Structures are given as structure tokens and as C-alpha cells.
PDB file of C-alpha atoms in Angstrom:
ATOM      1  CA  ASP A 253     103.023   5.064  88.628  1.00  0.00           C
ATOM      2  CA  ALA A 254     104.442   8.395  89.702  1.00  0.00           C
ATOM      3  CA  LYS A 255     103.854  11.181  87.205  1.00  0.00           C
ATOM      4  CA  THR A 256     106.239  13.511  85.433  1.00  0.00           C
ATOM      5  CA  THR A 257     105.627  16.991  84.041  1.00  0.00           C
ATOM      6  CA  GLN A 258     107.548  18.348  81.070  1.00  0.00           C
ATOM      7  CA  PRO A 259     107.170  21.429  78.876  1.00  0.00           C
ATOM      8  CA  ASN A 260     105.276  20.721  75.678  1.00  0.00           C
ATOM      9  CA  SER A 261     108.029  22.040  73.444  1.00  0.00           C
ATOM     10  CA  MET A 262     111.418  23.729  73.451  1.00  0.00           C
ATOM     11  CA  GLU A 263     113.612  25.231  70.819  1.00  0.00           C
ATOM     12  CA  SER A 264     117.372  25.364  70.596  1.00  0.00           C
ATOM     13  CA  ASN A 265     120.024  26.621  68.237  1.00  0.00           C
ATOM     14  CA  GLU A 266     122.406  24.155  66.696  1.00  0.00           C
ATOM     15  CA  GLU A 267     125.667  23.589  68.605  1.00  0.00           C
ATOM     16  CA  GLU A 268     124.293  25.216  71.758  1.00  0.00           C
ATOM     17  CA  PRO A 269     123.542  23.360  75.004  1.00  0.00           C
ATOM     18  CA  VAL A 270     119.967  22.335  75.716  1.00  0.00           C
ATOM     19  CA  HIS A 271     118.498  21.827  79.162  1.00  0.00           C
ATOM     20  CA  LEU A 272     115.287  19.797  79.179  1.00  0.00           C
ATOM     21  CA  PRO A 273     113.491  19.970  82.544  1.00  0.00           C
ATOM     22  CA  CYS A 274     111.281  17.376  84.181  1.00  0.00           C
ATOM     23  CA  ASN A 275     109.286  17.676  87.396  1.00  0.00           C
ATOM     24  CA  HIS A 276     108.441  14.581  89.400  1.00  0.00           C
ATOM     25  CA  SER A 277     107.337  15.808  92.802  1.00  0.00           C
ATOM     26  CA  THR A 278     105.700  12.488  93.786  1.00  0.00           C
ATOM     27  CA  ILE A 279     108.800  10.391  93.106  1.00  0.00           C
ATOM     28  CA  SER A 280     109.368   7.585  95.578  1.00  0.00           C
ATOM     29  CA  GLY A 281     112.712   6.642  97.063  1.00  0.00           C
ATOM     30  CA  THR A 282     113.138   3.638  94.778  1.00  0.00           C
ATOM     31  CA  ASP A 283     112.089   5.253  91.483  1.00  0.00           C
ATOM     32  CA  TYR A 284     114.760   5.600  88.833  1.00  0.00           C
ATOM     33  CA  ILE A 285     114.600   8.549  86.429  1.00  0.00           C
ATOM     34  CA  HIS A 286     114.841   7.436  82.817  1.00  0.00           C
ATOM     35  CA  TRP A 287     114.991   9.512  79.649  1.00  0.00           C
ATOM     36  CA  TYR A 288     114.092   8.224  76.230  1.00  0.00           C
ATOM     37  CA  ARG A 289     113.773  10.103  72.987  1.00  0.00           C
ATOM     38  CA  GLN A 290     111.873   9.400  69.802  1.00  0.00           C
ATOM     39  CA  LEU A 291     113.191  10.729  66.537  1.00  0.00           C
ATOM     40  CA  PRO A 292     110.716  11.248  63.704  1.00  0.00           C
ATOM     41  CA  SER A 293     109.499   7.974  62.189  1.00  0.00           C
ATOM     42  CA  GLN A 294     111.503   5.856  64.627  1.00  0.00           C
ATOM     43  CA  GLY A 295     110.897   3.903  67.813  1.00  0.00           C
ATOM     44  CA  PRO A 296     111.933   5.425  71.145  1.00  0.00           C
ATOM     45  CA  GLU A 297     115.606   5.282  72.048  1.00  0.00           C
ATOM     46  CA  TYR A 298     117.114   5.063  75.531  1.00  0.00           C
ATOM     47  CA  VAL A 299     119.134   8.132  76.468  1.00  0.00           C
ATOM     48  CA  ILE A 300     120.154   7.958  80.122  1.00  0.00           C
ATOM     49  CA  HIS A 301     118.956   7.073  83.607  1.00  0.00           C
ATOM     50  CA  GLY A 302     119.857   7.840  87.202  1.00  0.00           C
ATOM     51  CA  LEU A 303     118.739   7.439  90.795  1.00  0.00           C
ATOM     52  CA  THR A 304     120.314  10.141  92.965  1.00  0.00           C
ATOM     53  CA  SER A 305     123.633  11.238  91.528  1.00  0.00           C
ATOM     54  CA  ASN A 306     124.240  13.131  88.324  1.00  0.00           C
ATOM     55  CA  VAL A 307     125.074  10.869  85.391  1.00  0.00           C
ATOM     56  CA  ASN A 308     126.965  11.324  82.157  1.00  0.00           C
ATOM     57  CA  ASN A 309     127.155   9.186  79.057  1.00  0.00           C
ATOM     58  CA  ARG A 310     128.113   9.702  75.442  1.00  0.00           C
ATOM     59  CA  MET A 311     124.689  11.057  74.549  1.00  0.00           C
ATOM     60  CA  ALA A 312     123.817  13.374  77.410  1.00  0.00           C
ATOM     61  CA  SER A 313     124.070  14.308  81.075  1.00  0.00           C
ATOM     62  CA  LEU A 314     121.393  13.943  83.703  1.00  0.00           C
ATOM     63  CA  ALA A 315     121.285  16.383  86.587  1.00  0.00           C
ATOM     64  CA  ILE A 316     119.094  15.303  89.496  1.00  0.00           C
ATOM     65  CA  ALA A 317     117.961  17.741  92.159  1.00  0.00           C
ATOM     66  CA  GLU A 318     119.010  16.997  95.697  1.00  0.00           C
ATOM     67  CA  ASP A 319     115.388  16.352  96.765  1.00  0.00           C
ATOM     68  CA  ARG A 320     114.861  14.295  93.565  1.00  0.00           C
ATOM     69  CA  LYS A 321     111.666  16.166  92.760  1.00  0.00           C
ATOM     70  CA  SER A 322     113.071  17.377  89.477  1.00  0.00           C
ATOM     71  CA  SER A 323     115.735  16.535  86.951  1.00  0.00           C
ATOM     72  CA  THR A 324     117.281  18.047  83.835  1.00  0.00           C
ATOM     73  CA  LEU A 325     118.506  16.314  80.719  1.00  0.00           C
ATOM     74  CA  ILE A 326     121.439  18.189  79.237  1.00  0.00           C
ATOM     75  CA  LEU A 327     122.492  17.901  75.614  1.00  0.00           C
ATOM     76  CA  HIS A 328     125.858  19.617  75.534  1.00  0.00           C
ATOM     77  CA  ARG A 329     125.848  20.616  71.853  1.00  0.00           C
ATOM     78  CA  ALA A 330     122.550  20.179  70.098  1.00  0.00           C
ATOM     79  CA  THR A 331     122.611  19.038  66.495  1.00  0.00           C
ATOM     80  CA  LEU A 332     119.808  18.823  63.971  1.00  0.00           C
ATOM     81  CA  ARG A 333     119.740  15.073  64.606  1.00  0.00           C
ATOM     82  CA  ASP A 334     118.740  15.722  68.221  1.00  0.00           C
ATOM     83  CA  ALA A 335     115.346  17.057  67.137  1.00  0.00           C
ATOM     84  CA  ALA A 336     112.961  14.587  68.743  1.00  0.00           C
ATOM     85  CA  VAL A 337     110.364  14.066  71.440  1.00  0.00           C
ATOM     86  CA  TYR A 338     112.096  13.601  74.795  1.00  0.00           C
ATOM     87  CA  TYR A 339     110.339  11.558  77.452  1.00  0.00           C
ATOM     88  CA  CYS A 340     111.136  11.674  81.151  1.00  0.00           C
ATOM     89  CA  ILE A 341     109.901   8.477  82.834  1.00  0.00           C
ATOM     90  CA  LEU A 342     109.971   7.208  86.399  1.00  0.00           C
ATOM     91  CA  ARG A 343     110.789   3.544  86.629  1.00  0.00           C
ATOM     92  CA  ASP A 344     109.748   1.710  89.796  1.00  0.00           C
ATOM     93  CA  VAL A 345     111.213  -1.538  91.094  1.00  0.00           C
ATOM     94  CA  TYR A 346     107.977  -3.507  91.024  1.00  0.00           C
ATOM     95  CA  GLY A 347     107.345  -4.244  87.399  1.00  0.00           C
ATOM     96  CA  ASN A 348     108.413  -4.223  83.802  1.00  0.00           C
ATOM     97  CA  LYS A 349     106.574  -1.060  82.866  1.00  0.00           C
ATOM     98  CA  LEU A 350     107.562   2.148  81.129  1.00  0.00           C
ATOM     99  CA  VAL A 351     104.764   4.690  81.361  1.00  0.00           C
ATOM    100  CA  PHE A 352     105.342   7.438  78.829  1.00  0.00           C
ATOM    101  CA  GLY A 353     104.042  10.941  79.472  1.00  0.00           C
ATOM    102  CA  ALA A 354     103.456  13.507  76.754  1.00  0.00           C
ATOM    103  CA  GLY A 355     107.146  14.422  76.493  1.00  0.00           C
ATOM    104  CA  THR A 356     108.876  17.548  75.215  1.00  0.00           C
ATOM    105  CA  ILE A 357     109.188  18.234  71.504  1.00  0.00           C
ATOM    106  CA  LEU A 358     112.684  19.600  70.931  1.00  0.00           C
ATOM    107  CA  ARG A 359     113.210  21.662  67.802  1.00  0.00           C
ATOM    108  CA  VAL A 360     116.760  22.511  66.754  1.00  0.00           C
ATOM    109  CA  LYS A 361     117.382  25.453  64.471  1.00  0.00           C
ATOM    110  CA  SER A 362     120.369  25.714  62.173  1.00  0.00           C
TER     111      SER A 362
ATOM    112  CA  ASP B 239     123.860  -6.495  67.810  1.00  0.00           C
ATOM    113  CA  THR B 240     121.554  -4.079  69.637  1.00  0.00           C
ATOM    114  CA  GLU B 241     118.773  -4.190  67.095  1.00  0.00           C
ATOM    115  CA  VAL B 242     115.123  -5.050  67.423  1.00  0.00           C
ATOM    116  CA  THR B 243     113.566  -5.842  64.063  1.00  0.00           C
ATOM    117  CA  GLN B 244     109.903  -5.670  63.185  1.00  0.00           C
ATOM    118  CA  THR B 245     108.044  -6.923  60.158  1.00  0.00           C
ATOM    119  CA  PRO B 246     106.237  -5.786  58.197  1.00  0.00           C
ATOM    120  CA  LYS B 247     107.035  -2.067  58.164  1.00  0.00           C
ATOM    121  CA  HIS B 248     103.569  -1.234  56.890  1.00  0.00           C
ATOM    122  CA  LEU B 249     100.349  -3.238  56.954  1.00  0.00           C
ATOM    123  CA  VAL B 250      96.928  -2.448  55.554  1.00  0.00           C
ATOM    124  CA  MET B 251      94.121  -4.802  56.525  1.00  0.00           C
ATOM    125  CA  GLY B 252      90.373  -5.016  56.388  1.00  0.00           C
ATOM    126  CA  MET B 253      88.227  -5.473  59.455  1.00  0.00           C
ATOM    127  CA  THR B 254      87.638  -9.149  58.659  1.00  0.00           C
ATOM    128  CA  ASN B 255      91.267 -10.030  58.001  1.00  0.00           C
ATOM    129  CA  LYS B 256      93.657 -11.961  60.217  1.00  0.00           C
ATOM    130  CA  LYS B 257      97.248 -10.798  60.211  1.00  0.00           C
ATOM    131  CA  SER B 258     100.308 -10.996  62.417  1.00  0.00           C
ATOM    132  CA  LEU B 259     103.072  -8.609  63.399  1.00  0.00           C
ATOM    133  CA  LYS B 260     106.498 -10.033  64.123  1.00  0.00           C
ATOM    134  CA  CYS B 261     109.341  -8.852  66.317  1.00  0.00           C
ATOM    135  CA  GLU B 262     112.799 -10.339  66.785  1.00  0.00           C
ATOM    136  CA  GLN B 263     115.842  -9.608  68.922  1.00  0.00           C
ATOM    137  CA  HIS B 264     119.153 -11.395  69.362  1.00  0.00           C
ATOM    138  CA  MET B 265     120.495  -9.585  72.406  1.00  0.00           C
ATOM    139  CA  GLY B 266     119.623 -12.392  74.818  1.00  0.00           C
ATOM    140  CA  HIS B 267     116.914 -10.250  76.374  1.00  0.00           C
ATOM    141  CA  ARG B 268     114.280 -12.073  78.399  1.00  0.00           C
ATOM    142  CA  ALA B 269     111.563  -9.411  78.459  1.00  0.00           C
ATOM    143  CA  MET B 270     109.653  -8.320  75.368  1.00  0.00           C
ATOM    144  CA  TYR B 271     106.952  -5.730  74.982  1.00  0.00           C
ATOM    145  CA  TRP B 272     104.233  -4.502  72.645  1.00  0.00           C
ATOM    146  CA  TYR B 273     103.270  -0.834  72.605  1.00  0.00           C
ATOM    147  CA  LYS B 274     100.660   1.023  70.596  1.00  0.00           C
ATOM    148  CA  GLN B 275     101.258   4.604  69.497  1.00  0.00           C
ATOM    149  CA  LYS B 276      98.641   6.838  67.939  1.00  0.00           C
ATOM    150  CA  ALA B 277      99.689   9.877  65.940  1.00  0.00           C
ATOM    151  CA  LYS B 278     101.217  12.649  68.063  1.00  0.00           C
ATOM    152  CA  LYS B 279     100.679  10.642  71.268  1.00  0.00           C
ATOM    153  CA  PRO B 280     103.155   8.789  73.491  1.00  0.00           C
ATOM    154  CA  PRO B 281     103.502   5.013  73.269  1.00  0.00           C
ATOM    155  CA  GLU B 282     101.070   3.015  75.409  1.00  0.00           C
ATOM    156  CA  LEU B 283     102.020  -0.349  76.823  1.00  0.00           C
ATOM    157  CA  MET B 284      99.904  -3.276  75.668  1.00  0.00           C
ATOM    158  CA  PHE B 285     101.659  -6.485  76.752  1.00  0.00           C
ATOM    159  CA  VAL B 286     104.808  -7.628  78.531  1.00  0.00           C
ATOM    160  CA  TYR B 287     106.397 -11.048  78.285  1.00  0.00           C
ATOM    161  CA  SER B 288     108.925 -12.017  80.906  1.00  0.00           C
ATOM    162  CA  TYR B 289     110.873 -15.233  80.349  1.00  0.00           C
ATOM    163  CA  GLU B 290     108.392 -16.185  77.632  1.00  0.00           C
ATOM    164  CA  LYS B 291     105.383 -15.881  79.917  1.00  0.00           C
ATOM    165  CA  LEU B 292     102.791 -13.148  79.643  1.00  0.00           C
ATOM    166  CA  SER B 293     103.280 -11.002  82.740  1.00  0.00           C
ATOM    167  CA  ILE B 294     101.318  -7.847  81.913  1.00  0.00           C
ATOM    168  CA  ASN B 295      98.195  -7.348  79.803  1.00  0.00           C
ATOM    169  CA  GLU B 296      97.034  -3.761  80.007  1.00  0.00           C
ATOM    170  CA  SER B 297      93.364  -4.678  79.474  1.00  0.00           C
ATOM    171  CA  VAL B 298      93.883  -4.983  75.741  1.00  0.00           C
ATOM    172  CA  PRO B 299      90.859  -6.164  73.686  1.00  0.00           C
ATOM    173  CA  SER B 300      90.952  -9.840  72.723  1.00  0.00           C
ATOM    174  CA  ARG B 301      91.174  -8.978  69.037  1.00  0.00           C
ATOM    175  CA  PHE B 302      94.882  -8.490  69.830  1.00  0.00           C
ATOM    176  CA  SER B 303      96.557 -11.769  70.747  1.00  0.00           C
ATOM    177  CA  PRO B 304     100.230 -11.841  71.700  1.00  0.00           C
ATOM    178  CA  GLU B 305     102.484 -14.847  71.416  1.00  0.00           C
ATOM    179  CA  CYS B 306     106.082 -15.449  72.471  1.00  0.00           C
ATOM    180  CA  PRO B 307     107.270 -18.668  70.751  1.00  0.00           C
ATOM    181  CA  ASN B 308     110.784 -18.334  72.181  1.00  0.00           C
ATOM    182  CA  SER B 309     112.961 -15.794  73.917  1.00  0.00           C
ATOM    183  CA  SER B 310     113.942 -14.089  70.641  1.00  0.00           C
ATOM    184  CA  LEU B 311     110.550 -13.808  68.971  1.00  0.00           C
ATOM    185  CA  LEU B 312     107.364 -11.955  69.748  1.00  0.00           C
ATOM    186  CA  ASN B 313     104.228 -11.977  67.637  1.00  0.00           C
ATOM    187  CA  LEU B 314     101.035  -9.968  67.763  1.00  0.00           C
ATOM    188  CA  HIS B 315      98.089 -11.673  66.089  1.00  0.00           C
ATOM    189  CA  LEU B 316      95.375  -9.380  64.817  1.00  0.00           C
ATOM    190  CA  HIS B 317      91.785 -10.356  64.093  1.00  0.00           C
ATOM    191  CA  ALA B 318      88.597  -8.371  63.507  1.00  0.00           C
ATOM    192  CA  LEU B 319      90.267  -5.039  64.119  1.00  0.00           C
ATOM    193  CA  GLN B 320      88.497  -1.714  64.014  1.00  0.00           C
ATOM    194  CA  PRO B 321      89.595   1.424  62.134  1.00  0.00           C
ATOM    195  CA  GLU B 322      90.476   3.033  65.482  1.00  0.00           C
ATOM    196  CA  ASP B 323      93.137   0.353  65.931  1.00  0.00           C
ATOM    197  CA  SER B 324      95.148   2.017  63.186  1.00  0.00           C
ATOM    198  CA  ALA B 325      98.408   3.061  64.805  1.00  0.00           C
ATOM    199  CA  LEU B 326     102.145   2.445  65.014  1.00  0.00           C
ATOM    200  CA  TYR B 327     102.833  -0.799  66.854  1.00  0.00           C
ATOM    201  CA  LEU B 328     106.179  -0.860  68.590  1.00  0.00           C
ATOM    202  CA  CYS B 329     108.052  -3.827  69.927  1.00  0.00           C
ATOM    203  CA  ALA B 330     110.752  -3.545  72.574  1.00  0.00           C
ATOM    204  CA  SER B 331     113.019  -5.829  74.554  1.00  0.00           C
ATOM    205  CA  SER B 332     115.065  -5.594  77.727  1.00  0.00           C
ATOM    206  CA  GLN B 333     117.254  -7.790  79.883  1.00  0.00           C
ATOM    207  CA  ASP B 334     114.527  -8.132  82.524  1.00  0.00           C
ATOM    208  CA  LEU B 335     116.389  -7.412  85.725  1.00  0.00           C
ATOM    209  CA  SER B 336     113.317  -7.950  87.910  1.00  0.00           C
ATOM    210  CA  ALA B 337     114.604 -11.249  89.306  1.00  0.00           C
ATOM    211  CA  GLY B 338     117.685  -9.549  90.671  1.00  0.00           C
ATOM    212  CA  GLY B 339     115.770  -6.620  92.074  1.00  0.00           C
ATOM    213  CA  HIS B 340     117.371  -4.181  89.670  1.00  0.00           C
ATOM    214  CA  ILE B 341     114.353  -3.539  87.486  1.00  0.00           C
ATOM    215  CA  GLY B 342     114.744   0.191  87.948  1.00  0.00           C
ATOM    216  CA  THR B 343     117.897   0.103  85.855  1.00  0.00           C
ATOM    217  CA  ASP B 344     116.468  -2.085  83.089  1.00  0.00           C
ATOM    218  CA  THR B 345     116.509  -0.237  79.754  1.00  0.00           C
ATOM    219  CA  GLN B 346     114.379  -1.041  76.754  1.00  0.00           C
ATOM    220  CA  TYR B 347     115.433  -1.289  73.118  1.00  0.00           C
ATOM    221  CA  PHE B 348     112.718  -0.453  70.633  1.00  0.00           C
ATOM    222  CA  GLY B 349     112.146  -1.545  67.076  1.00  0.00           C
ATOM    223  CA  PRO B 350     111.130   0.882  64.324  1.00  0.00           C
ATOM    224  CA  GLY B 351     107.502  -0.178  64.507  1.00  0.00           C
ATOM    225  CA  THR B 352     104.836  -1.461  62.144  1.00  0.00           C
ATOM    226  CA  ARG B 353     102.486   1.168  60.754  1.00  0.00           C
ATOM    227  CA  LEU B 354      99.045  -0.492  60.736  1.00  0.00           C
ATOM    228  CA  THR B 355      96.064   0.835  58.831  1.00  0.00           C
ATOM    229  CA  VAL B 356      92.668  -0.818  59.300  1.00  0.00           C
ATOM    230  CA  LEU B 357      90.131  -0.083  56.592  1.00  0.00           C
TER     231      LEU B 357
END
């Protein structure tokens, strides 16, 4: 499985945008970029995914670099409830596997 | 209903006990998963069931025995566990889009987990 690299932790102020980066320089042409997050004392939760184009949904936006070697998860207005561990995962087309990396701990200050 | 339920929420067992963890979903998903998560670590995949057949076993010790009685239920039978097996056990489900070649878009729904302590 191709690997991802994320910062260990980030901090944001409430109601400000947050940009969570992810590097995946060994991504293959068929790998999808998935983001999940895990709130304290809960199971992981799907956030968003994309292949080549930028994506938006009600939770977040995903910006994918043109060469696909990096991506950024954007939370447009962080709230205290967004404090979580955010995982960037590459999903290949060959099997039912999610391989979680260490993720980024996002802290949101009021 | 987009919920995956897991029972029990907490479980304490001795090393000679036999216990089972249960997971249920009613989203019509055909893939179900068990993950293990140690404190402050990411989840690690243990098993995958696809259309009620075991498709992935990530070299998990035989003291963990999965079972998928039907497409909505997933069990994890535990026997002769060690204290280092204490962890959060997460269940997940997904549509399983592998047959259609769209596995890259398949998203997983996770339950809240069972916190297991082995004494």
C-alpha cells in the first residue's frame, strides 16, 4: 500500500479555516485519496474522498495537487467538535483494505 | 439508518475465558471488517468479510476467531487472550464495490468499538 505523510499535530482557532496537508508521493494512478477522522472515544468517521479533481461535501473540501502527490483537507470553519485525529489514506482498487497511518491530531481553541 | 452497532461497549476477561464481540449493521452492506486499535495508535485491520466469506486475515493469531453468520452480523470470538490483546476493537461495514471495480470509492462506516481489557 502506498504511504502517506501527515504532520503529527496542528492547532486552529474556532471558526477559522483549517488546512490539513497530506503527502503521498508514491501514489499510483488508480489510488483514491480518502480522509477519515476519529473523534475522542469514537470510531473513525468518513470525511471525503477524491481521485483527481477537487471535491466538496457538507463536511469539508479536498484539494488535490495536479501531480496528485499531495492533497489538503479543508475545514472551512473549525468548531470545537472538529477536534479529532484526521487520517489521510490511499485506497487502491485491488482490495477491501484501509491502511491507517499515524494521522494528524487537530486541536481547536475557543 | 447509517449506524453500526457493537456490543458490549466494555469487556473485561481473564486469560482463560471465552467471550464474543458482536457487530451489526442494517445498511445492506456486504463487506464487514474487524480492526484493533491500541491507545494513541491508528486502527489496524484484522479481518475482512466480503459477501459473508472471509477474504482477508491479516495474520491474526488463532485466539481471535471471526464469524459472519449473515450479511448483517459479524462476531469476533475470543479465547485464551493475553494482556497485550487489551485494546479497542472496532467493527466497520461498507457496500463492497470490488465486484464492480469501484473499490476505490468504497467508504467504511465504523461502530463505536468495544473496549477490551484482558487481565
